[in-house]
Short mmCIF file of C-alpha atoms in Angstrom, two decimals:
data_model
loop_
_atom_site.label_atom_id
_atom_site.label_comp_id
_atom_site.label_asym_id
_atom_site.label_seq_id
_atom_site.Cartn_x
_atom_site.Cartn_y
_atom_site.Cartn_z
CA MET A 1 0.05 -0.04 0.00
CA VAL A 2 2.81 2.31 1.05
CA THR A 3 4.73 1.54 -2.36
CA ARG A 4 1.69 2.38 -4.26
CA LEU A 5 0.90 5.61 -2.56
CA LYS A 6 4.64 6.66 -3.24
CA ASP A 7 4.17 5.80 -7.01
CA GLY A 8 0.94 7.59 -7.22
CA ILE A 9 2.47 10.78 -5.41
CA LYS A 10 5.59 10.53 -7.82
CA GLY A 11 3.10 9.80 -10.89
CA ALA A 12 1.10 13.01 -9.98
CA PHE A 13 4.28 15.07 -9.73
CA ARG A 14 5.51 13.78 -13.06
CA ILE A 15 2.18 14.77 -14.69
CA GLY A 16 2.46 18.23 -13.04
CA GLN A 17 6.10 18.57 -14.54
CA THR A 18 4.93 17.60 -17.90
CA MET A 19 2.05 20.21 -17.84
CA SER A 20 4.55 22.90 -16.54
CA VAL A 21 6.99 22.33 -19.29
CA LEU A 22 3.94 22.29 -21.91
CA GLY A 23 2.63 25.46 -20.27
CA ARG A 24 6.21 27.16 -20.62
CA ILE A 25 6.35 26.26 -24.23
CA GLY A 26 2.78 27.39 -24.91
CA PHE A 27 3.73 30.65 -23.34
CA ASN A 28 6.64 31.29 -25.49
CA TRP A 29 4.40 30.38 -28.41
CA VAL A 30 1.95 33.14 -27.49
CA ARG A 31 4.96 35.64 -27.24
CA GLY A 32 5.95 34.89 -30.68
CA ASP A 33 8.67 32.22 -30.39
CA ARG A 34 7.16 29.93 -33.08
CA PRO A 35 9.74 27.50 -34.78
CA PRO A 36 8.43 25.04 -37.37
CA ALA A 37 6.17 22.34 -35.81
CA PRO A 38 8.65 19.25 -36.14
CA ARG A 39 11.44 21.36 -34.57
CA LEU A 40 9.11 22.59 -31.76
CA LEU A 41 7.93 19.24 -31.03
CA ARG A 42 11.53 17.83 -30.87
CA GLN A 43 12.55 20.57 -28.29
CA THR A 44 9.54 19.84 -26.42
CA PHE A 45 10.46 16.35 -26.37
CA GLU A 46 14.06 16.87 -25.20
CA SER A 47 12.53 19.14 -22.35
CA LEU A 48 10.32 16.57 -21.19
CA GLY A 49 12.95 13.97 -20.62
CA ALA A 50 13.65 10.13 -20.90
CA THR A 51 10.31 9.09 -22.06
CA TYR A 52 9.93 11.50 -24.71
CA ILE A 53 13.48 11.33 -25.88
CA LYS A 54 13.03 7.49 -26.55
CA LEU A 55 9.70 8.40 -28.20
CA GLY A 56 11.64 11.02 -30.38
CA GLN A 57 14.10 8.05 -31.38
CA PHE A 58 10.97 5.84 -32.08
CA ILE A 59 9.73 8.52 -34.53
CA ALA A 60 13.10 8.93 -35.95
CA SER A 61 13.39 5.19 -36.75
CA SER A 62 9.56 4.80 -38.00
CA PRO A 63 9.18 6.19 -41.60
CA THR A 64 6.05 3.90 -41.66
CA PHE A 65 4.35 5.69 -38.82
CA PHE A 66 5.13 9.44 -39.15
CA PRO A 67 5.41 12.19 -41.69
CA LYS A 68 8.66 12.62 -43.41
CA GLU A 69 9.60 16.01 -42.00
CA TYR A 70 9.03 14.60 -38.45
CA VAL A 71 11.11 11.53 -39.09
CA GLU A 72 14.09 13.69 -40.60
CA GLU A 73 13.67 16.18 -37.56
CA PHE A 74 13.87 13.76 -34.95
CA GLN A 75 17.07 12.30 -36.39
CA GLY A 76 18.73 15.01 -34.31
CA CYS A 77 16.77 13.84 -31.16
CA LEU A 78 19.31 13.46 -28.32
CA ASP A 79 20.87 10.15 -27.97
CA SER A 80 22.68 10.86 -24.75
CA THR A 81 21.90 12.62 -21.46
CA PRO A 82 24.10 13.91 -18.67
CA SER A 83 25.41 11.12 -16.38
CA LEU A 84 24.39 11.00 -12.75
CA PRO A 85 26.88 11.25 -9.83
CA TYR A 86 28.88 8.05 -8.92
CA ARG A 87 27.36 8.12 -5.42
CA VAL A 88 23.72 7.68 -6.93
CA ILE A 89 25.26 4.71 -9.08
CA ARG A 90 27.01 3.14 -6.53
CA LYS A 91 23.84 3.23 -4.18
CA ILE A 92 21.86 1.33 -6.78
CA ILE A 93 24.34 -1.27 -7.29
CA GLU A 94 24.55 -2.09 -3.68
CA GLU A 95 20.71 -2.10 -3.53
CA GLU A 96 20.71 -4.57 -6.31
CA LEU A 97 23.55 -6.65 -5.04
CA GLY A 98 22.55 -6.81 -1.23
CA ARG A 99 26.00 -5.99 -0.22
CA PRO A 100 28.89 -3.43 -0.49
CA VAL A 101 30.45 -3.09 -3.83
CA GLU A 102 34.02 -4.08 -2.45
CA GLU A 103 32.58 -7.49 -2.03
CA VAL A 104 32.28 -7.98 -5.83
CA PHE A 105 34.13 -5.42 -7.68
CA THR A 106 37.91 -4.47 -6.81
CA ASP A 107 37.19 -0.93 -8.75
CA ILE A 108 34.65 0.82 -10.52
CA ASP A 109 35.20 4.00 -12.62
CA PRO A 110 33.45 6.68 -11.24
CA VAL A 111 33.10 8.50 -14.52
CA ALA A 112 30.59 6.87 -16.74
CA LEU A 113 31.81 5.32 -19.93
CA ALA A 114 28.39 6.27 -21.54
CA SER A 115 25.05 7.74 -20.35
CA ALA A 116 21.76 7.60 -22.32
CA SER A 117 18.04 8.29 -21.08
CA ILE A 118 17.38 5.05 -19.34
CA ALA A 119 20.90 3.76 -18.08
CA GLN A 120 24.42 4.69 -17.88
CA VAL A 121 27.63 2.28 -17.89
CA HIS A 122 30.76 2.26 -16.16
CA VAL A 123 33.91 0.31 -16.50
CA ALA A 124 34.81 -2.01 -13.55
CA ARG A 125 36.92 -4.87 -12.28
CA LEU A 126 35.58 -8.07 -10.73
CA ILE A 127 37.31 -9.76 -7.71
CA ASN A 128 38.63 -12.28 -10.05
CA GLY A 129 40.68 -9.44 -12.08
CA GLU A 130 38.23 -9.75 -15.08
CA GLU A 131 37.37 -6.27 -16.53
CA VAL A 132 33.78 -5.74 -17.18
CA VAL A 133 31.02 -3.05 -17.82
CA ILE A 134 28.28 -2.34 -15.51
CA LYS A 135 24.89 -1.15 -17.15
CA VAL A 136 23.15 0.64 -14.43
CA GLN A 137 19.34 1.70 -14.70
CA LYS A 138 18.75 5.41 -13.44
CA PRO A 139 16.50 5.74 -10.45
CA GLY A 140 12.99 6.14 -11.06
CA VAL A 141 12.99 5.55 -14.92
CA ARG A 142 10.68 2.80 -14.82
CA ASN A 143 7.98 4.86 -13.04
CA ILE A 144 8.39 7.94 -15.09
CA LEU A 145 8.18 5.81 -18.18
CA LEU A 146 4.84 4.26 -16.94
CA THR A 147 3.42 7.56 -15.92
CA ASP A 148 4.08 9.35 -18.99
CA LEU A 149 3.06 6.47 -21.35
CA ASN A 150 -0.07 6.11 -19.45
CA PHE A 151 -0.85 9.77 -19.76
CA LEU A 152 -0.21 9.75 -23.63
CA TYR A 153 -2.20 6.52 -24.02
CA VAL A 154 -5.43 8.22 -22.34
CA SER A 155 -4.48 11.47 -24.49
CA ALA A 156 -4.53 9.27 -27.52
CA ARG A 157 -7.81 7.33 -26.76
CA ILE A 158 -9.40 10.77 -26.32
CA LEU A 159 -8.22 12.18 -29.31
CA GLU A 160 -9.47 9.03 -31.23
CA THR A 161 -12.85 9.42 -29.34
CA LEU A 162 -13.16 13.19 -30.33
CA ALA A 163 -11.95 12.66 -33.90
CA PRO A 164 -12.99 9.40 -35.10
CA LYS A 165 -11.06 9.81 -38.36
CA LEU A 166 -7.69 9.55 -36.33
CA SER A 167 -8.60 6.01 -35.24
CA TRP A 168 -7.16 4.62 -38.46
CA THR A 169 -3.73 6.09 -37.43
CA SER A 170 -4.14 3.92 -34.27
CA LEU A 171 -2.38 6.28 -31.99
CA SER A 172 -3.26 4.62 -29.07
CA ASP A 173 -1.86 1.31 -30.49
CA ILE A 174 1.30 3.05 -31.25
CA VAL A 175 1.65 4.23 -27.82
CA ASP A 176 1.02 0.88 -26.39
CA GLU A 177 3.57 -0.64 -28.90
CA ILE A 178 6.02 2.14 -27.46
CA GLN A 179 5.37 1.25 -23.90
CA ARG A 180 5.98 -2.44 -24.61
CA THR A 181 9.38 -1.75 -26.19
CA MET A 182 10.34 0.63 -23.46
CA MET A 183 9.42 -1.48 -20.60
CA GLU A 184 11.48 -4.28 -22.23
CA GLU A 185 14.36 -1.87 -22.29
CA CYS A 186 13.90 -1.50 -18.69
CA ASP A 187 14.16 -5.27 -17.79
CA PHE A 188 17.82 -5.94 -17.81
CA ILE A 189 17.11 -9.78 -17.08
CA LYS A 190 15.18 -9.66 -20.43
CA GLU A 191 18.31 -8.22 -22.26
CA ALA A 192 20.43 -10.88 -20.56
CA ASP A 193 18.08 -13.42 -21.95
CA ASN A 194 18.45 -11.74 -25.25
CA LEU A 195 22.24 -11.90 -25.19
CA GLU A 196 22.18 -15.79 -24.32
CA VAL A 197 19.62 -16.55 -27.15
CA PHE A 198 21.85 -14.47 -29.68
CA ARG A 199 24.70 -16.60 -28.26
CA GLN A 200 23.12 -19.84 -28.74
CA PHE A 201 22.02 -18.89 -32.23
CA LEU A 202 25.73 -18.17 -33.19
CA HIS A 203 26.79 -21.52 -31.63
CA ASN A 204 23.90 -23.38 -33.53
CA THR A 205 25.04 -21.77 -36.88
CA HIS A 206 28.65 -22.35 -36.25
CA ASN A 207 29.59 -18.66 -36.43
CA THR A 208 32.99 -18.12 -34.86
CA ASP A 209 33.30 -14.64 -36.65
CA ALA A 210 30.80 -13.03 -34.27
CA THR A 211 29.99 -12.75 -30.69
CA VAL A 212 28.32 -11.09 -27.98
CA PRO A 213 29.45 -10.15 -24.43
CA LYS A 214 29.31 -12.77 -21.76
CA VAL A 215 26.92 -11.84 -18.87
CA TYR A 216 27.57 -12.31 -15.12
CA GLU A 217 24.28 -13.32 -14.15
CA GLN A 218 25.49 -13.75 -10.32
CA CYS A 219 25.93 -10.02 -10.09
CA SER A 220 22.98 -8.85 -12.57
CA SER A 221 19.56 -8.16 -11.78
CA ARG A 222 16.53 -6.32 -13.24
CA ARG A 223 18.25 -2.86 -12.71
CA ILE A 224 22.04 -3.78 -13.44
CA LEU A 225 23.63 -5.65 -15.99
CA VAL A 226 27.21 -6.73 -15.75
CA MET A 227 28.88 -7.90 -18.95
CA GLU A 228 32.30 -8.86 -20.36
CA ARG A 229 34.07 -5.60 -21.71
CA PHE A 230 34.48 -5.43 -25.36
CA TYR A 231 37.70 -3.76 -26.92
CA GLY A 232 37.03 -2.65 -30.16
CA VAL A 233 35.93 0.18 -32.65
CA PRO A 234 32.67 1.01 -34.20
CA LEU A 235 31.86 -0.33 -37.71
CA THR A 236 32.25 2.85 -39.13
CA ASP A 237 35.76 3.70 -37.97
CA LEU A 238 37.71 2.48 -41.25
CA ASP A 239 40.94 3.58 -40.27
CA SER A 240 41.04 1.93 -37.08
CA ILE A 241 39.34 -1.36 -38.54
CA ARG A 242 42.39 -1.81 -40.85
CA GLY A 243 44.44 -2.17 -37.70
CA TYR A 244 42.44 -5.03 -36.70
CA THR A 245 41.72 -6.88 -40.12
CA ASN A 246 43.51 -6.57 -43.60
CA ASN A 247 39.66 -7.17 -45.04
CA PRO A 248 37.40 -4.68 -43.75
CA GLU A 249 34.85 -5.64 -46.50
CA GLY A 250 35.07 -9.25 -45.32
CA THR A 251 34.16 -8.00 -41.91
CA LEU A 252 31.42 -6.13 -43.14
CA ILE A 253 29.95 -9.19 -44.90
CA THR A 254 30.36 -11.28 -41.62
CA ALA A 255 28.32 -8.71 -39.60
CA MET A 256 25.74 -8.48 -42.48
CA ASN A 257 25.26 -12.01 -42.92
CA THR A 258 25.27 -12.94 -39.02
CA TRP A 259 22.39 -10.44 -39.06
CA PHE A 260 20.42 -11.72 -42.00
CA SER A 261 20.73 -15.14 -40.59
CA SER A 262 19.24 -14.19 -37.27
CA LEU A 263 15.88 -13.09 -39.24
CA THR A 264 15.11 -16.75 -39.76
CA GLN A 265 17.35 -18.70 -37.40
CA CYS A 266 17.06 -16.74 -34.10
CA ASP A 267 13.90 -15.86 -31.92
CA PHE A 268 14.50 -12.22 -32.79
CA PHE A 269 16.69 -9.79 -34.77
CA HIS A 270 18.80 -7.01 -33.31
CA ALA A 271 16.81 -3.95 -34.01
CA ASP A 272 19.23 -1.28 -33.39
CA VAL A 273 22.60 -2.09 -35.44
CA HIS A 274 23.59 1.55 -35.20
CA ALA A 275 27.57 1.94 -35.33
CA GLY A 276 27.58 2.15 -31.52
CA ASN A 277 26.18 -1.36 -31.15
CA LEU A 278 28.36 -3.18 -33.91
CA MET A 279 32.00 -3.23 -32.98
CA VAL A 280 35.07 -4.89 -34.56
CA LEU A 281 37.09 -6.42 -31.83
CA ARG A 282 40.87 -6.41 -31.70
CA ASP A 283 40.93 -10.03 -32.70
CA GLY A 284 38.86 -9.12 -35.93
CA ARG A 285 35.60 -10.68 -34.76
CA VAL A 286 32.30 -8.61 -35.06
CA GLY A 287 30.76 -7.90 -31.48
CA PHE A 288 27.03 -7.12 -31.42
CA ILE A 289 26.10 -5.27 -28.16
CA ASP A 290 23.13 -3.74 -26.49
CA PHE A 291 20.18 -6.23 -26.93
CA GLY A 292 17.51 -3.95 -25.32
CA ILE A 293 15.77 -3.37 -28.46
CA VAL A 294 14.90 -6.64 -30.59
CA GLY A 295 12.30 -7.23 -33.28
CA ARG A 296 10.23 -10.40 -34.03
CA ILE A 297 8.72 -10.81 -37.60
CA ALA A 298 6.28 -13.47 -38.58
CA PRO A 299 7.14 -15.89 -41.19
CA ASP A 300 4.81 -14.82 -43.75
CA THR A 301 5.63 -11.33 -43.21
CA TRP A 302 9.51 -12.14 -43.63
CA GLN A 303 8.45 -14.08 -46.88
CA ALA A 304 6.77 -10.95 -48.19
CA VAL A 305 9.63 -8.80 -47.37
CA ASN A 306 11.98 -11.56 -49.11
CA ASP A 307 9.70 -11.09 -52.19
CA PHE A 308 9.76 -7.46 -52.13
CA ILE A 309 13.61 -7.26 -52.09
CA GLN A 310 13.82 -9.87 -55.16
CA THR A 311 11.34 -7.87 -56.95
CA VAL A 312 13.32 -4.64 -56.47
CA MET A 313 16.51 -6.55 -57.53
CA VAL A 314 14.67 -7.19 -60.97
CA GLY A 315 12.75 -4.17 -61.28
CA ASN A 316 9.32 -6.13 -61.15
CA PHE A 317 6.98 -3.43 -60.19
CA ASP A 318 3.96 -5.56 -60.29
CA GLY A 319 5.82 -7.93 -57.71
CA MET A 320 6.75 -4.96 -55.65
CA ALA A 321 3.16 -3.94 -55.41
CA ASP A 322 2.03 -7.60 -54.58
CA ALA A 323 4.56 -7.85 -51.69
CA MET A 324 3.89 -4.39 -50.20
CA ILE A 325 0.11 -5.27 -50.08
CA ARG A 326 0.80 -8.52 -48.43
CA ILE A 327 3.27 -6.75 -45.79
CA GLY A 328 0.86 -3.85 -45.01
CA VAL A 329 -2.50 -3.58 -43.41
CA THR A 330 -5.40 -1.85 -45.06
CA ARG A 331 -9.17 -1.44 -44.58
CA HIS A 332 -10.02 -1.61 -48.16
CA THR A 333 -9.03 -3.28 -51.56
CA VAL A 334 -5.77 -1.81 -52.81
CA GLU A 335 -5.48 -1.74 -56.75
CA ALA A 336 -2.08 -3.52 -57.39
CA SER A 337 -1.78 -2.15 -60.79
CA LEU A 338 -2.04 1.43 -59.80
CA LEU A 339 0.47 0.89 -56.92
CA ALA A 340 2.79 -0.72 -59.29
CA ASN A 341 2.75 2.38 -61.57
CA ASP A 342 3.37 4.80 -58.81
CA LEU A 343 6.32 2.59 -57.85
CA ARG A 344 7.57 2.64 -61.35
CA THR A 345 7.53 6.36 -61.47
CA LEU A 346 9.43 6.57 -58.06
CA TYR A 347 11.92 3.85 -59.13
CA SER A 348 12.91 6.04 -62.11
CA LYS A 349 14.73 8.22 -59.37
CA MET A 350 16.53 5.38 -58.12
CA ASP A 351 18.91 5.35 -61.19
CA GLN A 352 19.83 9.00 -60.75
CA MET A 353 20.46 8.59 -56.99
CA VAL A 354 24.11 7.82 -57.02
CA PRO A 355 25.94 10.44 -59.26
CA ASP A 356 29.33 9.69 -60.70
CA THR A 357 31.18 12.54 -58.86
CA VAL A 358 34.19 12.08 -56.16
CA ALA A 359 32.05 14.56 -54.05
CA TYR A 360 29.23 12.07 -53.40
CA THR A 361 29.73 11.00 -49.84
CA ALA A 362 28.49 8.24 -47.55
CA ASP A 363 26.37 10.50 -45.70
CA ARG A 364 24.99 11.97 -48.84
CA ALA A 365 24.13 8.35 -50.14
CA GLU A 366 22.50 7.68 -46.73
CA ASP A 367 20.42 10.61 -47.11
CA ASP A 368 19.12 9.73 -50.57
CA VAL A 369 18.45 6.14 -49.35
CA ASN A 370 16.42 7.39 -46.47
CA HIS A 371 14.46 9.83 -48.79
CA LEU A 372 13.80 6.99 -51.16
CA LEU A 373 12.60 4.71 -48.47
CA MET A 374 10.13 7.34 -47.07
CA ASP A 375 8.92 8.10 -50.40
CA MET A 376 8.11 4.47 -51.01
CA VAL A 377 6.31 4.26 -47.63
CA LYS A 378 4.54 7.45 -48.52
CA VAL A 379 3.29 5.56 -52.02
CA GLY A 380 1.97 2.85 -50.01
CA GLU A 381 0.32 5.09 -47.56
CA SER A 382 -1.34 6.91 -50.36
CA HIS A 383 -2.90 3.78 -51.48
CA GLY A 384 -4.32 2.96 -47.85
CA LEU A 385 -1.63 0.85 -46.76
CA HIS A 386 0.06 1.17 -43.29
CA PHE A 387 2.96 -1.06 -42.21
CA PRO A 388 3.74 -2.89 -39.13
CA ARG A 389 6.18 -1.62 -36.65
CA GLU A 390 8.42 -4.60 -37.25
CA PHE A 391 8.76 -3.64 -40.95
CA ALA A 392 9.83 -0.05 -39.95
CA LEU A 393 12.63 -1.89 -37.67
CA LEU A 394 13.84 -4.08 -40.43
CA LEU A 395 13.77 -1.31 -43.03
CA LYS A 396 15.87 0.92 -40.47
CA GLN A 397 18.29 -1.73 -39.98
CA PHE A 398 18.84 -2.18 -43.79
CA LEU A 399 19.51 1.74 -43.90
CA TYR A 400 22.08 1.22 -41.28
CA PHE A 401 23.86 -1.46 -43.28
CA ASP A 402 23.64 0.59 -46.41
CA ARG A 403 25.62 3.27 -44.99
CA TYR A 404 28.49 0.72 -43.70
CA VAL A 405 28.38 -0.67 -47.38
CA HIS A 406 29.30 2.98 -48.60
CA ILE A 407 31.87 3.37 -45.92
CA LEU A 408 33.65 -0.07 -45.84
CA ALA A 409 32.83 -1.29 -49.36
CA PRO A 410 31.73 1.28 -51.82
CA GLU A 411 32.03 -1.14 -54.83
CA MET A 412 29.73 -3.80 -53.31
CA ASP A 413 26.04 -4.07 -54.39
CA MET A 414 24.12 -4.73 -51.38
CA PHE A 415 21.33 -6.59 -53.32
CA MET A 416 23.39 -8.54 -55.97
CA ASP A 417 26.58 -9.83 -54.24
CA ASP A 418 26.56 -13.39 -54.03
CA ARG A 419 28.73 -13.31 -50.81
CA LEU A 420 25.57 -11.81 -48.90
CA LYS A 421 23.17 -14.52 -47.91
CA MET A 422 20.47 -11.78 -47.49
CA LEU A 423 17.49 -13.91 -49.06
CA HIS A 424 16.81 -17.56 -47.70
#
């Protein structure tokens, strides 16, 4: 009863904080401070803290759900936050361990290695001498997320009731999906399980060229995760990668084939393969880290995605339209021939996407692919199609890998190279 009362008080206080921030922004709006709506929303989210920053990152990675201008604006949503003082982190670790830190660790670096909205990471050394990293959930995060997301869910349902036309956008379903995803991120036991499942997948597929950090379960819990420390560099750091392997292109192929295989041979796929979560280790192996966000795709949906990729490779627009219809959700019949014609028009832009100039950079290429993806989604939605969240997650990872190809293997064709086992 006392715990529930405390949570209720904290929840009411959090709603008060939210309303205060919104009131201040509204006051500035009245005074004439009126940036474009996407920028204003991003700035508002950053002011509101953890939940809304994560929500902004969700928007940035979901071109199938949100308008193009919002997806692009939220690419700049803060991906890191100020770290908490070590004394706060130490207290959390001791609460979770149920004993002083000195009984488990000989040393913990008081300066955070990284800090995000939900957790921060510190380097430490176990009593047995092994160097590890400790991922520590920030205090009150779970309660803040639940309060904020419940508030957003109720608001979405009210909007759908007042404006029935909005019900097709499924705002409340989107908030519900975000809540499920964020709550999973707050459960480090679940993340530890994900790491073990992926390790078993690598073992079962006889993949010795990729790895995941070992988890020290005896000193991990729902709020702290102690893992083997990896030494390496991000997959985008070509100069450093050359110090670990004489074949950066082969290393990239290993990373991509490992991920592609997980789509059909693992219980889930890693749904956040940005450069910080893919490392080239000192021994040349590829290290996959941070399994807080994973995706699961139904076999029939993956078959449709497979078919879509194959039809893109050969320029079969009727096939593209058919696959998109099978991937998407709609309330009425979609005219496949009309969708195919619109895709044919869009596809003509693809031939002009990569000009033959030295000045064409990887960043520019990534921007063009992003724009093309968003345009394809827009074409599908113009025909009444709405795409599931898992499809958005899949496409986002393809975009990450497209960027890595431009950096590490610019001559490689991601869809035609026989070394890439993309299709099964």
